[in-house]
Short mmCIF file of C-alpha atoms in Angstrom, two decimals:
data_model
loop_
_atom_site.label_atom_id
_atom_site.label_comp_id
_atom_site.label_asym_id
_atom_site.label_seq_id
_atom_site.Cartn_x
_atom_site.Cartn_y
_atom_site.Cartn_z
CA ALA A 618 -29.45 -55.61 -25.00
CA GLN A 619 -26.03 -56.36 -23.64
CA SER A 620 -25.68 -56.59 -19.87
CA VAL A 621 -23.20 -57.59 -17.21
CA THR A 622 -24.11 -59.16 -13.88
CA GLN A 623 -21.89 -59.51 -10.86
CA PRO A 624 -23.94 -61.66 -8.49
CA ASP A 625 -21.89 -60.91 -5.38
CA ILE A 626 -22.09 -57.38 -4.01
CA HIS A 627 -19.72 -58.01 -1.10
CA ILE A 628 -17.16 -60.74 -0.54
CA THR A 629 -14.91 -61.24 2.46
CA VAL A 630 -11.90 -63.54 2.35
CA SER A 631 -9.00 -64.14 4.67
CA GLU A 632 -5.56 -63.00 3.65
CA GLY A 633 -3.79 -65.83 1.84
CA ALA A 634 -7.02 -67.51 0.81
CA SER A 635 -8.04 -67.97 -2.81
CA LEU A 636 -10.52 -65.65 -4.48
CA GLU A 637 -13.07 -65.97 -7.24
CA LEU A 638 -15.29 -63.09 -8.33
CA ARG A 639 -18.16 -63.97 -10.63
CA CYS A 640 -19.20 -62.19 -13.77
CA ASN A 641 -21.91 -63.15 -16.25
CA TYR A 642 -22.58 -61.29 -19.47
CA SER A 643 -25.26 -61.17 -22.07
CA TYR A 644 -23.95 -60.62 -25.58
CA GLY A 645 -24.65 -62.19 -28.95
CA ALA A 646 -21.21 -62.45 -30.49
CA THR A 647 -17.75 -62.98 -29.03
CA PRO A 648 -17.47 -60.25 -26.43
CA TYR A 649 -14.60 -58.01 -25.46
CA LEU A 650 -14.41 -58.51 -21.69
CA PHE A 651 -12.59 -56.60 -18.99
CA TRP A 652 -11.92 -56.57 -15.28
CA TYR A 653 -11.12 -53.30 -13.52
CA VAL A 654 -10.20 -52.55 -9.92
CA GLN A 655 -11.12 -49.35 -8.11
CA SER A 656 -9.54 -48.46 -4.77
CA PRO A 657 -11.48 -46.06 -2.51
CA GLY A 658 -11.53 -42.57 -4.00
CA GLN A 659 -9.48 -43.65 -6.99
CA GLY A 660 -10.05 -44.21 -10.68
CA LEU A 661 -10.20 -47.52 -12.47
CA GLN A 662 -7.20 -49.66 -13.19
CA LEU A 663 -7.35 -52.35 -15.84
CA LEU A 664 -6.52 -55.78 -14.43
CA LEU A 665 -6.95 -57.84 -17.59
CA LYS A 666 -8.91 -58.16 -20.80
CA TYR A 667 -10.11 -60.84 -23.20
CA PHE A 668 -10.67 -60.36 -26.90
CA SER A 669 -10.01 -63.75 -28.46
CA GLY A 670 -7.69 -66.73 -28.34
CA ASP A 671 -6.68 -68.46 -25.14
CA THR A 672 -9.64 -68.43 -22.78
CA LEU A 673 -7.46 -68.15 -19.69
CA VAL A 674 -6.15 -64.62 -19.42
CA GLN A 675 -3.37 -63.48 -17.15
CA GLY A 676 -3.43 -59.99 -15.70
CA ILE A 677 -1.53 -57.75 -13.35
CA LYS A 678 -1.14 -58.26 -9.60
CA GLY A 679 -1.42 -62.05 -9.92
CA PHE A 680 -5.00 -62.05 -11.21
CA GLU A 681 -6.36 -64.27 -13.95
CA ALA A 682 -9.75 -64.76 -15.55
CA GLU A 683 -11.31 -67.50 -17.61
CA PHE A 684 -13.74 -66.93 -20.45
CA LYS A 685 -16.39 -69.65 -20.66
CA ARG A 686 -18.67 -69.14 -23.62
CA SER A 687 -21.02 -71.98 -22.65
CA GLN A 688 -21.68 -70.32 -19.30
CA SER A 689 -21.47 -66.70 -20.51
CA SER A 690 -19.02 -66.12 -17.69
CA PHE A 691 -15.72 -64.37 -17.17
CA ASN A 692 -14.79 -65.04 -13.55
CA LEU A 693 -11.79 -63.40 -11.92
CA ARG A 694 -9.47 -65.46 -9.75
CA LYS A 695 -6.44 -65.08 -7.56
CA PRO A 696 -4.77 -67.99 -5.74
CA SER A 697 -3.69 -66.04 -2.66
CA VAL A 698 -5.22 -62.74 -1.67
CA HIS A 699 -3.18 -59.92 -0.12
CA TRP A 700 -4.58 -57.24 2.19
CA SER A 701 -3.83 -54.66 -0.50
CA ASP A 702 -6.33 -56.37 -2.81
CA ALA A 703 -9.22 -54.94 -0.81
CA ALA A 704 -11.08 -52.77 -3.31
CA GLU A 705 -14.06 -52.75 -5.62
CA TYR A 706 -13.91 -54.89 -8.73
CA PHE A 707 -15.85 -54.25 -11.90
CA CYS A 708 -16.47 -56.57 -14.80
CA ALA A 709 -17.25 -54.89 -18.12
CA VAL A 710 -18.09 -55.74 -21.70
CA ASP A 711 -17.70 -53.62 -24.79
CA GLN A 712 -21.14 -52.77 -26.17
CA GLY A 713 -20.38 -53.91 -29.68
CA GLY A 714 -17.08 -55.56 -30.33
CA ASN A 715 -14.52 -52.84 -29.86
CA THR A 716 -16.56 -49.66 -29.91
CA GLY A 717 -15.02 -48.11 -26.86
CA LYS A 718 -18.34 -48.03 -25.03
CA LEU A 719 -18.21 -50.22 -21.95
CA ILE A 720 -21.10 -51.70 -20.03
CA PHE A 721 -20.16 -52.27 -16.41
CA GLY A 722 -21.48 -54.64 -13.81
CA GLN A 723 -22.61 -53.32 -10.45
CA GLY A 724 -19.29 -54.14 -8.85
CA THR A 725 -18.11 -56.48 -6.10
CA THR A 726 -16.54 -55.06 -2.97
CA LEU A 727 -13.76 -57.25 -1.64
CA GLN A 728 -12.85 -57.14 2.02
CA VAL A 729 -9.73 -58.96 3.21
CA LYS A 730 -9.52 -60.21 6.78
CA PRO A 731 -6.10 -60.42 8.45
CA ASN B 65 3.70 -39.79 -20.59
CA ALA B 66 1.22 -38.42 -18.10
CA GLY B 67 -2.00 -40.33 -17.69
CA VAL B 68 -5.50 -39.07 -18.20
CA MET B 69 -6.03 -36.00 -16.05
CA GLN B 70 -9.29 -34.76 -14.63
CA ASN B 71 -9.96 -31.63 -12.68
CA PRO B 72 -11.19 -30.71 -10.31
CA ARG B 73 -10.99 -33.94 -8.34
CA HIS B 74 -13.77 -32.78 -6.05
CA LEU B 75 -16.46 -30.25 -6.88
CA VAL B 76 -19.21 -28.94 -4.64
CA ARG B 77 -22.13 -27.06 -6.12
CA ARG B 78 -25.46 -25.83 -4.79
CA ARG B 79 -28.65 -26.73 -6.57
CA GLY B 80 -29.18 -24.58 -9.64
CA GLN B 81 -25.50 -23.83 -10.22
CA GLU B 82 -23.42 -25.01 -13.16
CA ALA B 83 -20.74 -27.68 -12.95
CA ARG B 84 -17.83 -27.90 -15.39
CA LEU B 85 -15.70 -31.00 -15.39
CA ARG B 86 -12.48 -31.15 -17.38
CA CYS B 87 -10.67 -34.09 -18.89
CA SER B 88 -7.22 -33.90 -20.48
CA PRO B 89 -6.57 -37.09 -22.43
CA MET B 90 -3.24 -38.81 -22.62
CA LYS B 91 -0.80 -37.35 -25.12
CA GLY B 92 -1.63 -38.58 -28.59
CA HIS B 93 -5.17 -39.62 -27.67
CA SER B 94 -7.93 -37.98 -29.67
CA HIS B 95 -10.87 -40.07 -28.43
CA VAL B 96 -12.58 -39.31 -25.14
CA TYR B 97 -15.35 -41.16 -23.31
CA TRP B 98 -17.29 -39.92 -20.30
CA TYR B 99 -18.88 -42.21 -17.71
CA ARG B 100 -20.94 -41.52 -14.61
CA GLN B 101 -20.87 -43.59 -11.45
CA LEU B 102 -23.82 -43.07 -9.15
CA PRO B 103 -23.44 -44.16 -5.51
CA GLU B 104 -23.42 -47.93 -5.10
CA GLU B 105 -23.55 -48.50 -8.85
CA GLY B 106 -21.25 -49.35 -11.70
CA LEU B 107 -20.16 -46.88 -14.32
CA LYS B 108 -22.61 -45.88 -17.05
CA PHE B 109 -21.50 -44.63 -20.46
CA MET B 110 -22.52 -41.06 -21.23
CA VAL B 111 -20.82 -39.73 -24.35
CA TYR B 112 -18.03 -40.43 -26.83
CA LEU B 113 -16.19 -37.57 -28.50
CA GLN B 114 -13.40 -37.06 -30.96
CA LYS B 115 -11.73 -33.73 -31.51
CA GLU B 116 -14.48 -31.20 -32.36
CA ASN B 117 -17.08 -33.95 -32.85
CA ILE B 118 -19.63 -35.75 -30.72
CA ILE B 119 -19.70 -39.30 -32.00
CA ASP B 120 -22.18 -40.93 -29.63
CA GLU B 121 -24.20 -39.23 -26.92
CA SER B 122 -26.70 -42.00 -26.38
CA GLY B 123 -26.02 -42.10 -22.65
CA MET B 124 -26.39 -38.39 -21.98
CA PRO B 125 -29.44 -37.11 -20.15
CA LYS B 126 -31.62 -35.17 -22.57
CA GLU B 127 -31.52 -31.93 -20.63
CA ARG B 128 -28.91 -29.87 -18.76
CA PHE B 129 -25.93 -32.02 -19.83
CA SER B 130 -23.55 -31.20 -22.66
CA ALA B 131 -20.04 -32.17 -23.67
CA GLU B 132 -17.40 -30.83 -25.98
CA PHE B 133 -13.87 -31.69 -27.05
CA PRO B 134 -12.40 -28.66 -28.80
CA LYS B 135 -9.47 -28.69 -31.19
CA GLU B 136 -7.31 -27.25 -28.44
CA GLY B 137 -7.70 -27.88 -24.74
CA PRO B 138 -9.44 -30.44 -22.58
CA SER B 139 -12.79 -32.10 -23.03
CA ILE B 140 -15.49 -30.44 -20.94
CA LEU B 141 -18.59 -32.03 -19.44
CA ARG B 142 -21.04 -29.32 -18.46
CA ILE B 143 -24.02 -29.77 -16.20
CA GLN B 144 -26.36 -26.82 -15.99
CA GLN B 145 -28.74 -26.16 -13.09
CA VAL B 146 -27.46 -29.09 -11.08
CA VAL B 147 -29.80 -31.12 -8.90
CA ARG B 148 -29.02 -33.46 -6.00
CA GLY B 149 -29.39 -36.47 -8.28
CA ASP B 150 -26.38 -35.28 -10.28
CA SER B 151 -24.12 -36.08 -7.31
CA ALA B 152 -21.83 -38.79 -8.61
CA ALA B 153 -18.31 -39.57 -9.72
CA TYR B 154 -17.63 -38.66 -13.32
CA PHE B 155 -14.85 -40.48 -15.09
CA CYS B 156 -13.32 -39.91 -18.45
CA ALA B 157 -11.27 -42.32 -20.50
CA SER B 158 -9.16 -41.68 -23.55
CA SER B 159 -7.72 -43.75 -26.36
CA PRO B 160 -5.54 -43.09 -29.42
CA VAL B 161 -7.94 -44.90 -31.74
CA PRO B 162 -11.59 -45.90 -31.36
CA GLY B 163 -11.97 -48.91 -29.16
CA THR B 164 -11.86 -50.28 -25.68
CA ASP B 165 -8.59 -52.14 -25.93
CA THR B 166 -6.51 -49.00 -25.72
CA GLN B 167 -8.68 -47.04 -23.29
CA TYR B 168 -7.26 -45.53 -20.11
CA PHE B 169 -9.31 -44.01 -17.30
CA GLY B 170 -8.71 -40.83 -15.35
CA PRO B 171 -9.05 -40.53 -11.56
CA GLY B 172 -12.52 -39.04 -11.76
CA THR B 173 -14.28 -35.92 -10.50
CA ARG B 174 -16.55 -36.35 -7.54
CA LEU B 175 -19.45 -33.93 -7.76
CA THR B 176 -21.49 -33.17 -4.68
CA VAL B 177 -24.65 -31.11 -5.03
CA LEU B 178 -25.88 -29.52 -1.82
#
């Protein structure tokens, strides 16, 4: 069965520092992969997505993610974190190509120190 | 174009009561997906509907939960005889065609069962 693992439940970084959030997936074929951000009490906003092609994907708010098939990973990165980036981040994979049914990881809560 | 709308945003029910959660998809979207987010967890797929049809309800609890998406009006997720374990955030997403690549999430309804 497909699954998504986000190994880090909480991460704290200083403002201006670089960020990497880890995501590992289990899926047989080429997956459809997503990163979402959820601010407290809010819904989910799509940061970026990967379907095929270039394995380095650019998203909104200065985020990027790299698909590595050999490592079954899709890690999210940002070179310089802003205080407003503090939120919960979810990695997700479509259950079967592009079915519309997403499987989410447990989420990583990002705290930003001034 | 208004986004996906959900109401109410917050709902409080006592054990044994019924909860009705509404989701109005984006204009032109005829596919609706419901997800549940339990405290400290990621989102879990519940059900996928098109207008007047349930396409996939593999994530719905077997009892007390039902969903509909009538020809006119919003999609409704109904929970009968609520229990404390139903306390969660319920999100819906909509898309114009089947698939995750065009899916947009609503702000969610936070259900609290006393």
